[in-house]
Amino acid sequence: MRVDILTIFPEMFTGPFDHSIIKRAIKKNLVEIHLSNIRDYSSKKHKNVDDYAFGGGAGMVMMIEPIDNCITSLSKERDYDEIIFLTPDGAQLTQKMANHYSMSGNLMILCGHYKGIDERIRENLITKEISIGNYVLSGGEIAAAVLCDSIIRLIPGVLGDETSALSDSYQDNLLAPPVYTRPYEYKGLKVPEILLSGDEKKINKWRHEKAMERTLERRPDLLEE
Ligand code: ADE
């Protein structure tokens, strides 16, 4: 998979993609992440990417021209399955969406800033708008890192144990059951006996029950879906 991220702050991605699972996925050539600095596509003398909002009001708006130039230039090289814009008024990111996008060939992700981006970009260049939650971030970069992480870890071959993504919270609309490791007893706190029984069938049943219990208690809405 190839992911192109369009941003005015490419440096913000050095941390999230340089560690752990994403780093391993890149090293294994299972994903390529390319950062494009939108500023490089501005035809203005000072490489401006934003301007005042028509009609007045506080806050700058990202201009269409550099973003159009960047998207057009990348789209000439390859077809994209989706051109995603991260925005708090987009469709809420779900595990189902992450599963879907993990099967993509090429994805483009646009990060917005300031007051927003010129509406003509959203109407004419973007194919999908996604929000990572009901809160407002100062830009799309952190949301893009979240989206990429949720997708890339699901690409076949990325996770060491192929089955481990299947037991994640939200797969099958269930939250994950509790997990324990050594020591068996810590300051009088013990691990549930059943996990030491060696009886895989019983353990799976217990895990499923715990997942149900946790979901009912914390996220009953998931069971209604
Ligand atoms: N940009 C700003 N806030 C955001 C959010 N909640 N989700 C996605 N992109 C955003």
PDB file of C-alpha atoms and ligand atoms in Angstrom:
ATOM      1  CA  MET A   1       0.000   0.000   0.000  1.00  0.00           C
ATOM      2  CA  ARG A   2       1.069   3.550  -0.695  1.00  0.00           C
ATOM      3  CA  VAL A   3      -0.149   6.429   1.464  1.00  0.00           C
ATOM      4  CA  ASP A   4       0.384  10.050   0.426  1.00  0.00           C
ATOM      5  CA  ILE A   5      -0.093  12.643   3.142  1.00  0.00           C
ATOM      6  CA  LEU A   6      -0.570  16.277   2.084  1.00  0.00           C
ATOM      7  CA  THR A   7       0.352  18.659   4.878  1.00  0.00           C
ATOM      8  CA  ILE A   8       1.951  21.988   5.699  1.00  0.00           C
ATOM      9  CA  PHE A   9       3.707  20.346   8.687  1.00  0.00           C
ATOM     10  CA  PRO A  10       5.460  17.196   7.361  1.00  0.00           C
ATOM     11  CA  GLU A  11       7.793  17.226  10.401  1.00  0.00           C
ATOM     12  CA  MET A  12       4.834  16.278  12.607  1.00  0.00           C
ATOM     13  CA  PHE A  13       4.908  12.753  11.180  1.00  0.00           C
ATOM     14  CA  THR A  14       8.483  11.833  12.025  1.00  0.00           C
ATOM     15  CA  GLY A  15       7.511  10.637  15.525  1.00  0.00           C
ATOM     16  CA  PRO A  16       4.417   8.501  14.879  1.00  0.00           C
ATOM     17  CA  PHE A  17       5.797   6.612  11.870  1.00  0.00           C
ATOM     18  CA  ASP A  18       9.284   5.978  13.212  1.00  0.00           C
ATOM     19  CA  HIS A  19       8.394   3.455  15.872  1.00  0.00           C
ATOM     20  CA  SER A  20       6.827   0.120  16.612  1.00  0.00           C
ATOM     21  CA  ILE A  21       4.345  -1.456  14.198  1.00  0.00           C
ATOM     22  CA  ILE A  22       4.284   1.266  11.526  1.00  0.00           C
ATOM     23  CA  LYS A  23       8.061   1.354  11.383  1.00  0.00           C
ATOM     24  CA  ARG A  24       8.099  -2.428  10.943  1.00  0.00           C
ATOM     25  CA  ALA A  25       5.454  -2.260   8.205  1.00  0.00           C
ATOM     26  CA  ILE A  26       7.569   0.279   6.301  1.00  0.00           C
ATOM     27  CA  LYS A  27      10.708  -1.809   6.768  1.00  0.00           C
ATOM     28  CA  LYS A  28       8.915  -4.909   5.463  1.00  0.00           C
ATOM     29  CA  ASN A  29       7.807  -2.892   2.394  1.00  0.00           C
ATOM     30  CA  LEU A  30       4.178  -3.510   3.242  1.00  0.00           C
ATOM     31  CA  VAL A  31       3.491   0.221   3.203  1.00  0.00           C
ATOM     32  CA  GLU A  32       5.149   3.336   1.771  1.00  0.00           C
ATOM     33  CA  ILE A  33       4.303   6.661   3.361  1.00  0.00           C
ATOM     34  CA  HIS A  34       5.049   9.768   1.277  1.00  0.00           C
ATOM     35  CA  LEU A  35       4.763  13.245   2.711  1.00  0.00           C
ATOM     36  CA  SER A  36       4.013  16.167   0.396  1.00  0.00           C
ATOM     37  CA  ASN A  37       4.484  19.692   1.672  1.00  0.00           C
ATOM     38  CA  ILE A  38       1.541  21.679   0.295  1.00  0.00           C
ATOM     39  CA  ARG A  39       3.671  24.842   0.475  1.00  0.00           C
ATOM     40  CA  ASP A  40       5.909  23.461  -2.292  1.00  0.00           C
ATOM     41  CA  TYR A  41       2.892  23.605  -4.642  1.00  0.00           C
ATOM     42  CA  SER A  42       2.075  27.283  -4.056  1.00  0.00           C
ATOM     43  CA  SER A  43       2.704  29.612  -6.976  1.00  0.00           C
ATOM     44  CA  LYS A  44       2.820  32.651  -4.656  1.00  0.00           C
ATOM     45  CA  LYS A  45       6.120  34.437  -4.169  1.00  0.00           C
ATOM     46  CA  HIS A  46       6.182  33.721  -0.433  1.00  0.00           C
ATOM     47  CA  LYS A  47       4.734  30.222  -0.835  1.00  0.00           C
ATOM     48  CA  ASN A  48       1.515  31.234   0.941  1.00  0.00           C
ATOM     49  CA  VAL A  49      -1.051  28.494   1.396  1.00  0.00           C
ATOM     50  CA  ASP A  50      -3.849  30.440   3.135  1.00  0.00           C
ATOM     51  CA  ASP A  51      -5.818  33.672   2.778  1.00  0.00           C
ATOM     52  CA  TYR A  52      -8.600  35.657   4.453  1.00  0.00           C
ATOM     53  CA  ALA A  53     -12.135  34.259   4.315  1.00  0.00           C
ATOM     54  CA  PHE A  54     -14.494  35.843   1.776  1.00  0.00           C
ATOM     55  CA  GLY A  55     -17.278  37.551   3.697  1.00  0.00           C
ATOM     56  CA  GLY A  56     -14.958  38.371   6.599  1.00  0.00           C
ATOM     57  CA  GLY A  57     -14.593  36.746  10.009  1.00  0.00           C
ATOM     58  CA  ALA A  58     -11.674  35.516  12.055  1.00  0.00           C
ATOM     59  CA  GLY A  59      -9.305  32.835  10.833  1.00  0.00           C
ATOM     60  CA  MET A  60      -7.515  32.050   7.615  1.00  0.00           C
ATOM     61  CA  VAL A  61      -8.688  29.578   5.004  1.00  0.00           C
ATOM     62  CA  MET A  62      -6.426  27.209   3.064  1.00  0.00           C
ATOM     63  CA  MET A  63      -6.426  28.112  -0.635  1.00  0.00           C
ATOM     64  CA  ILE A  64      -7.484  25.774  -3.414  1.00  0.00           C
ATOM     65  CA  GLU A  65      -4.543  26.345  -5.775  1.00  0.00           C
ATOM     66  CA  PRO A  66      -1.625  24.688  -3.912  1.00  0.00           C
ATOM     67  CA  ILE A  67      -3.845  21.776  -2.831  1.00  0.00           C
ATOM     68  CA  ASP A  68      -5.204  21.295  -6.357  1.00  0.00           C
ATOM     69  CA  ASN A  69      -1.648  21.405  -7.760  1.00  0.00           C
ATOM     70  CA  CYS A  70      -0.480  18.811  -5.244  1.00  0.00           C
ATOM     71  CA  ILE A  71      -3.443  16.439  -5.737  1.00  0.00           C
ATOM     72  CA  THR A  72      -3.273  16.769  -9.532  1.00  0.00           C
ATOM     73  CA  SER A  73       0.454  16.123  -9.616  1.00  0.00           C
ATOM     74  CA  LEU A  74       0.162  12.959  -7.494  1.00  0.00           C
ATOM     75  CA  SER A  75      -2.939  11.733  -9.358  1.00  0.00           C
ATOM     76  CA  LYS A  76      -1.034  11.905 -12.642  1.00  0.00           C
ATOM     77  CA  GLU A  77       1.375   9.291 -11.309  1.00  0.00           C
ATOM     78  CA  ARG A  78      -1.182   6.739 -10.073  1.00  0.00           C
ATOM     79  CA  ASP A  79      -4.857   6.138  -9.344  1.00  0.00           C
ATOM     80  CA  TYR A  80      -6.005   6.614  -5.770  1.00  0.00           C
ATOM     81  CA  ASP A  81      -8.656   4.449  -4.125  1.00  0.00           C
ATOM     82  CA  GLU A  82      -9.678   7.391  -1.977  1.00  0.00           C
ATOM     83  CA  ILE A  83      -8.703  11.023  -1.435  1.00  0.00           C
ATOM     84  CA  ILE A  84      -9.476  11.592   2.219  1.00  0.00           C
ATOM     85  CA  PHE A  85      -9.862  14.911   4.016  1.00  0.00           C
ATOM     86  CA  LEU A  86      -9.646  14.866   7.811  1.00  0.00           C
ATOM     87  CA  THR A  87     -12.214  17.136   9.380  1.00  0.00           C
ATOM     88  CA  PRO A  88     -14.312  17.155  12.563  1.00  0.00           C
ATOM     89  CA  ASP A  89     -17.490  17.233  10.444  1.00  0.00           C
ATOM     90  CA  GLY A  90     -16.570  14.081   8.497  1.00  0.00           C
ATOM     91  CA  ALA A  91     -17.913  10.555   8.995  1.00  0.00           C
ATOM     92  CA  GLN A  92     -16.694   9.108  12.279  1.00  0.00           C
ATOM     93  CA  LEU A  93     -13.761   6.694  11.854  1.00  0.00           C
ATOM     94  CA  THR A  94     -14.719   3.118  12.768  1.00  0.00           C
ATOM     95  CA  GLN A  95     -12.899  -0.207  12.882  1.00  0.00           C
ATOM     96  CA  LYS A  96     -14.983  -1.256   9.867  1.00  0.00           C
ATOM     97  CA  MET A  97     -13.573   1.682   7.880  1.00  0.00           C
ATOM     98  CA  ALA A  98     -10.028   0.812   8.969  1.00  0.00           C
ATOM     99  CA  ASN A  99     -10.583  -2.801   7.831  1.00  0.00           C
ATOM    100  CA  HIS A 100     -11.895  -1.545   4.485  1.00  0.00           C
ATOM    101  CA  TYR A 101      -8.998   0.846   3.839  1.00  0.00           C
ATOM    102  CA  SER A 102      -6.394  -1.769   4.835  1.00  0.00           C
ATOM    103  CA  MET A 103      -7.229  -3.434   1.508  1.00  0.00           C
ATOM    104  CA  SER A 104      -6.381  -0.297  -0.536  1.00  0.00           C
ATOM    105  CA  GLY A 105      -3.614   0.112  -3.078  1.00  0.00           C
ATOM    106  CA  ASN A 106      -3.112   3.898  -2.909  1.00  0.00           C
ATOM    107  CA  LEU A 107      -4.588   6.345  -0.427  1.00  0.00           C
ATOM    108  CA  MET A 108      -4.233  10.114  -0.323  1.00  0.00           C
ATOM    109  CA  ILE A 109      -4.839  11.978   2.927  1.00  0.00           C
ATOM    110  CA  LEU A 110      -5.203  15.764   3.129  1.00  0.00           C
ATOM    111  CA  CYS A 111      -4.594  17.550   6.431  1.00  0.00           C
ATOM    112  CA  GLY A 112      -6.353  20.870   6.914  1.00  0.00           C
ATOM    113  CA  HIS A 113      -5.462  23.821   9.135  1.00  0.00           C
ATOM    114  CA  TYR A 114      -6.546  27.278  10.236  1.00  0.00           C
ATOM    115  CA  LYS A 115     -10.266  27.882   9.930  1.00  0.00           C
ATOM    116  CA  GLY A 116     -10.678  25.261   7.248  1.00  0.00           C
ATOM    117  CA  ILE A 117     -10.082  24.685   3.579  1.00  0.00           C
ATOM    118  CA  ASP A 118     -11.800  26.329   0.624  1.00  0.00           C
ATOM    119  CA  GLU A 119     -15.107  24.475   0.181  1.00  0.00           C
ATOM    120  CA  ARG A 120     -14.397  23.955  -3.535  1.00  0.00           C
ATOM    121  CA  ILE A 121     -11.615  21.524  -2.580  1.00  0.00           C
ATOM    122  CA  ARG A 122     -14.050  19.460  -0.527  1.00  0.00           C
ATOM    123  CA  GLU A 123     -16.697  19.496  -3.224  1.00  0.00           C
ATOM    124  CA  ASN A 124     -14.474  18.738  -6.208  1.00  0.00           C
ATOM    125  CA  LEU A 125     -11.244  17.040  -5.169  1.00  0.00           C
ATOM    126  CA  ILE A 126     -12.034  15.001  -2.055  1.00  0.00           C
ATOM    127  CA  THR A 127     -13.736  11.600  -2.217  1.00  0.00           C
ATOM    128  CA  LYS A 128     -14.200  10.952   1.528  1.00  0.00           C
ATOM    129  CA  GLU A 129     -14.279  13.112   4.681  1.00  0.00           C
ATOM    130  CA  ILE A 130     -13.342  11.466   7.974  1.00  0.00           C
ATOM    131  CA  SER A 131     -13.369  12.613  11.615  1.00  0.00           C
ATOM    132  CA  ILE A 132     -11.513  10.742  14.349  1.00  0.00           C
ATOM    133  CA  GLY A 133     -13.940  11.874  17.055  1.00  0.00           C
ATOM    134  CA  ASN A 134     -16.303  14.509  18.339  1.00  0.00           C
ATOM    135  CA  TYR A 135     -13.707  17.088  19.299  1.00  0.00           C
ATOM    136  CA  VAL A 136     -11.703  19.670  17.406  1.00  0.00           C
ATOM    137  CA  LEU A 137      -7.952  19.340  16.900  1.00  0.00           C
ATOM    138  CA  SER A 138      -5.768  22.216  15.771  1.00  0.00           C
ATOM    139  CA  GLY A 139      -5.050  20.480  12.483  1.00  0.00           C
ATOM    140  CA  GLY A 140      -5.506  17.255  10.570  1.00  0.00           C
ATOM    141  CA  GLU A 141      -1.994  15.866  11.148  1.00  0.00           C
ATOM    142  CA  ILE A 142      -2.616  14.040  14.412  1.00  0.00           C
ATOM    143  CA  ALA A 143      -5.906  12.727  13.003  1.00  0.00           C
ATOM    144  CA  ALA A 144      -4.029  11.523   9.885  1.00  0.00           C
ATOM    145  CA  ALA A 145      -1.511   9.682  12.069  1.00  0.00           C
ATOM    146  CA  VAL A 146      -4.394   8.020  13.954  1.00  0.00           C
ATOM    147  CA  LEU A 147      -6.108   7.035  10.690  1.00  0.00           C
ATOM    148  CA  CYS A 148      -2.860   5.651   9.214  1.00  0.00           C
ATOM    149  CA  ASP A 149      -2.085   3.649  12.340  1.00  0.00           C
ATOM    150  CA  SER A 150      -5.574   2.136  12.433  1.00  0.00           C
ATOM    151  CA  ILE A 151      -5.263   1.081   8.774  1.00  0.00           C
ATOM    152  CA  ILE A 152      -1.613   0.027   8.479  1.00  0.00           C
ATOM    153  CA  ARG A 153      -1.645  -2.386  11.425  1.00  0.00           C
ATOM    154  CA  LEU A 154      -4.395  -4.317   9.621  1.00  0.00           C
ATOM    155  CA  ILE A 155      -2.464  -4.827   6.364  1.00  0.00           C
ATOM    156  CA  PRO A 156      -1.836  -8.593   6.095  1.00  0.00           C
ATOM    157  CA  GLY A 157       1.674  -9.401   7.300  1.00  0.00           C
ATOM    158  CA  VAL A 158       2.100  -6.286   9.462  1.00  0.00           C
ATOM    159  CA  LEU A 159       1.161  -7.798  12.816  1.00  0.00           C
ATOM    160  CA  GLY A 160       3.429 -10.648  13.879  1.00  0.00           C
ATOM    161  CA  ASP A 161       0.594 -12.873  15.041  1.00  0.00           C
ATOM    162  CA  GLU A 162      -1.890 -12.795  12.182  1.00  0.00           C
ATOM    163  CA  THR A 163      -4.836 -13.452  14.436  1.00  0.00           C
ATOM    164  CA  SER A 164      -4.132 -10.758  16.997  1.00  0.00           C
ATOM    165  CA  ALA A 165      -6.046  -8.000  15.176  1.00  0.00           C
ATOM    166  CA  LEU A 166      -9.136 -10.202  15.223  1.00  0.00           C
ATOM    167  CA  SER A 167      -9.397 -10.008  19.002  1.00  0.00           C
ATOM    168  CA  ASP A 168      -9.036  -6.206  19.129  1.00  0.00           C
ATOM    169  CA  SER A 169     -11.754  -4.124  20.663  1.00  0.00           C
ATOM    170  CA  TYR A 170     -14.402  -3.177  18.079  1.00  0.00           C
ATOM    171  CA  GLN A 171     -13.807  -6.159  15.808  1.00  0.00           C
ATOM    172  CA  ASP A 172     -17.226  -7.908  15.893  1.00  0.00           C
ATOM    173  CA  ASN A 173     -18.599  -4.894  17.770  1.00  0.00           C
ATOM    174  CA  LEU A 174     -17.202  -6.204  21.072  1.00  0.00           C
ATOM    175  CA  LEU A 175     -14.699  -4.583  23.404  1.00  0.00           C
ATOM    176  CA  ALA A 176     -11.626  -6.724  24.113  1.00  0.00           C
ATOM    177  CA  PRO A 177     -11.552  -8.899  27.270  1.00  0.00           C
ATOM    178  CA  PRO A 178      -9.015  -8.215  30.066  1.00  0.00           C
ATOM    179  CA  VAL A 179      -5.492  -9.664  29.730  1.00  0.00           C
ATOM    180  CA  TYR A 180      -2.874 -10.605  32.358  1.00  0.00           C
ATOM    181  CA  THR A 181       0.794 -11.533  32.472  1.00  0.00           C
ATOM    182  CA  ARG A 182       3.313 -12.694  35.070  1.00  0.00           C
ATOM    183  CA  PRO A 183       3.572 -12.628  38.024  1.00  0.00           C
ATOM    184  CA  TYR A 184       0.563 -14.776  38.872  1.00  0.00           C
ATOM    185  CA  GLU A 185       0.229 -12.933  42.171  1.00  0.00           C
ATOM    186  CA  TYR A 186       1.231  -9.307  42.807  1.00  0.00           C
ATOM    187  CA  LYS A 187       0.658  -7.724  46.237  1.00  0.00           C
ATOM    188  CA  GLY A 188      -2.159 -10.208  46.820  1.00  0.00           C
ATOM    189  CA  LEU A 189      -3.771  -9.534  43.416  1.00  0.00           C
ATOM    190  CA  LYS A 190      -4.266 -12.799  41.526  1.00  0.00           C
ATOM    191  CA  VAL A 191      -4.858 -13.685  37.899  1.00  0.00           C
ATOM    192  CA  PRO A 192      -8.224 -15.449  37.222  1.00  0.00           C
ATOM    193  CA  GLU A 193      -7.620 -19.203  37.729  1.00  0.00           C
ATOM    194  CA  ILE A 194      -9.257 -20.182  34.470  1.00  0.00           C
ATOM    195  CA  LEU A 195      -6.441 -18.564  32.454  1.00  0.00           C
ATOM    196  CA  LEU A 196      -4.000 -21.024  34.024  1.00  0.00           C
ATOM    197  CA  SER A 197      -6.189 -24.065  33.387  1.00  0.00           C
ATOM    198  CA  GLY A 198      -4.719 -24.817  29.951  1.00  0.00           C
ATOM    199  CA  ASP A 199      -8.265 -25.564  28.721  1.00  0.00           C
ATOM    200  CA  GLU A 200      -8.439 -23.499  25.527  1.00  0.00           C
ATOM    201  CA  LYS A 201     -12.167 -24.004  25.019  1.00  0.00           C
ATOM    202  CA  LYS A 202     -12.985 -22.821  28.528  1.00  0.00           C
ATOM    203  CA  ILE A 203     -10.578 -19.898  28.229  1.00  0.00           C
ATOM    204  CA  ASN A 204     -12.152 -18.754  24.956  1.00  0.00           C
ATOM    205  CA  LYS A 205     -15.611 -19.012  26.494  1.00  0.00           C
ATOM    206  CA  TRP A 206     -14.460 -16.957  29.510  1.00  0.00           C
ATOM    207  CA  ARG A 207     -12.890 -14.334  27.231  1.00  0.00           C
ATOM    208  CA  HIS A 208     -16.060 -14.049  25.200  1.00  0.00           C
ATOM    209  CA  GLU A 209     -18.155 -13.659  28.362  1.00  0.00           C
ATOM    210  CA  LYS A 210     -15.821 -10.965  29.686  1.00  0.00           C
ATOM    211  CA  ALA A 211     -15.915  -9.157  26.347  1.00  0.00           C
ATOM    212  CA  MET A 212     -19.734  -9.247  26.439  1.00  0.00           C
ATOM    213  CA  GLU A 213     -19.820  -8.060  30.068  1.00  0.00           C
ATOM    214  CA  ARG A 214     -17.453  -5.188  29.326  1.00  0.00           C
ATOM    215  CA  THR A 215     -19.348  -4.155  26.217  1.00  0.00           C
ATOM    216  CA  LEU A 216     -22.717  -4.259  28.007  1.00  0.00           C
ATOM    217  CA  GLU A 217     -21.320  -2.189  30.848  1.00  0.00           C
ATOM    218  CA  ARG A 218     -19.324   0.386  28.853  1.00  0.00           C
ATOM    219  CA  ARG A 219     -20.656   0.462  25.298  1.00  0.00           C
ATOM    220  CA  PRO A 220     -24.139  -1.105  25.089  1.00  0.00           C
ATOM    221  CA  ASP A 221     -24.647   0.914  21.879  1.00  0.00           C
ATOM    222  CA  LEU A 222     -22.180  -1.432  20.098  1.00  0.00           C
ATOM    223  CA  LEU A 223     -24.404  -4.446  20.791  1.00  0.00           C
ATOM    224  CA  GLU A 224     -27.420  -2.651  19.375  1.00  0.00           C
ATOM    225  CA  GLU A 225     -25.649  -2.051  16.039  1.00  0.00           C
TER     226      GLU A 225
HETATM  227  N1  ADE B   1      -9.230  18.105  12.294  1.00  0.00           N
HETATM  228  C1  ADE B   1      -9.555  18.816  13.381  1.00  0.00           C
HETATM  229  N2  ADE B   1     -10.283  18.088  14.227  1.00  0.00           N
HETATM  230  C2  ADE B   1     -10.424  16.853  13.660  1.00  0.00           C
HETATM  231  C3  ADE B   1     -11.080  15.656  14.035  1.00  0.00           C
HETATM  232  N3  ADE B   1     -11.761  15.544  15.174  1.00  0.00           N
HETATM  233  N4  ADE B   1     -11.011  14.608  13.201  1.00  0.00           N
HETATM  234  C4  ADE B   1     -10.357  14.711  12.039  1.00  0.00           C
HETATM  235  N5  ADE B   1      -9.726  15.807  11.629  1.00  0.00           N
HETATM  236  C5  ADE B   1      -9.754  16.872  12.426  1.00  0.00           C
END
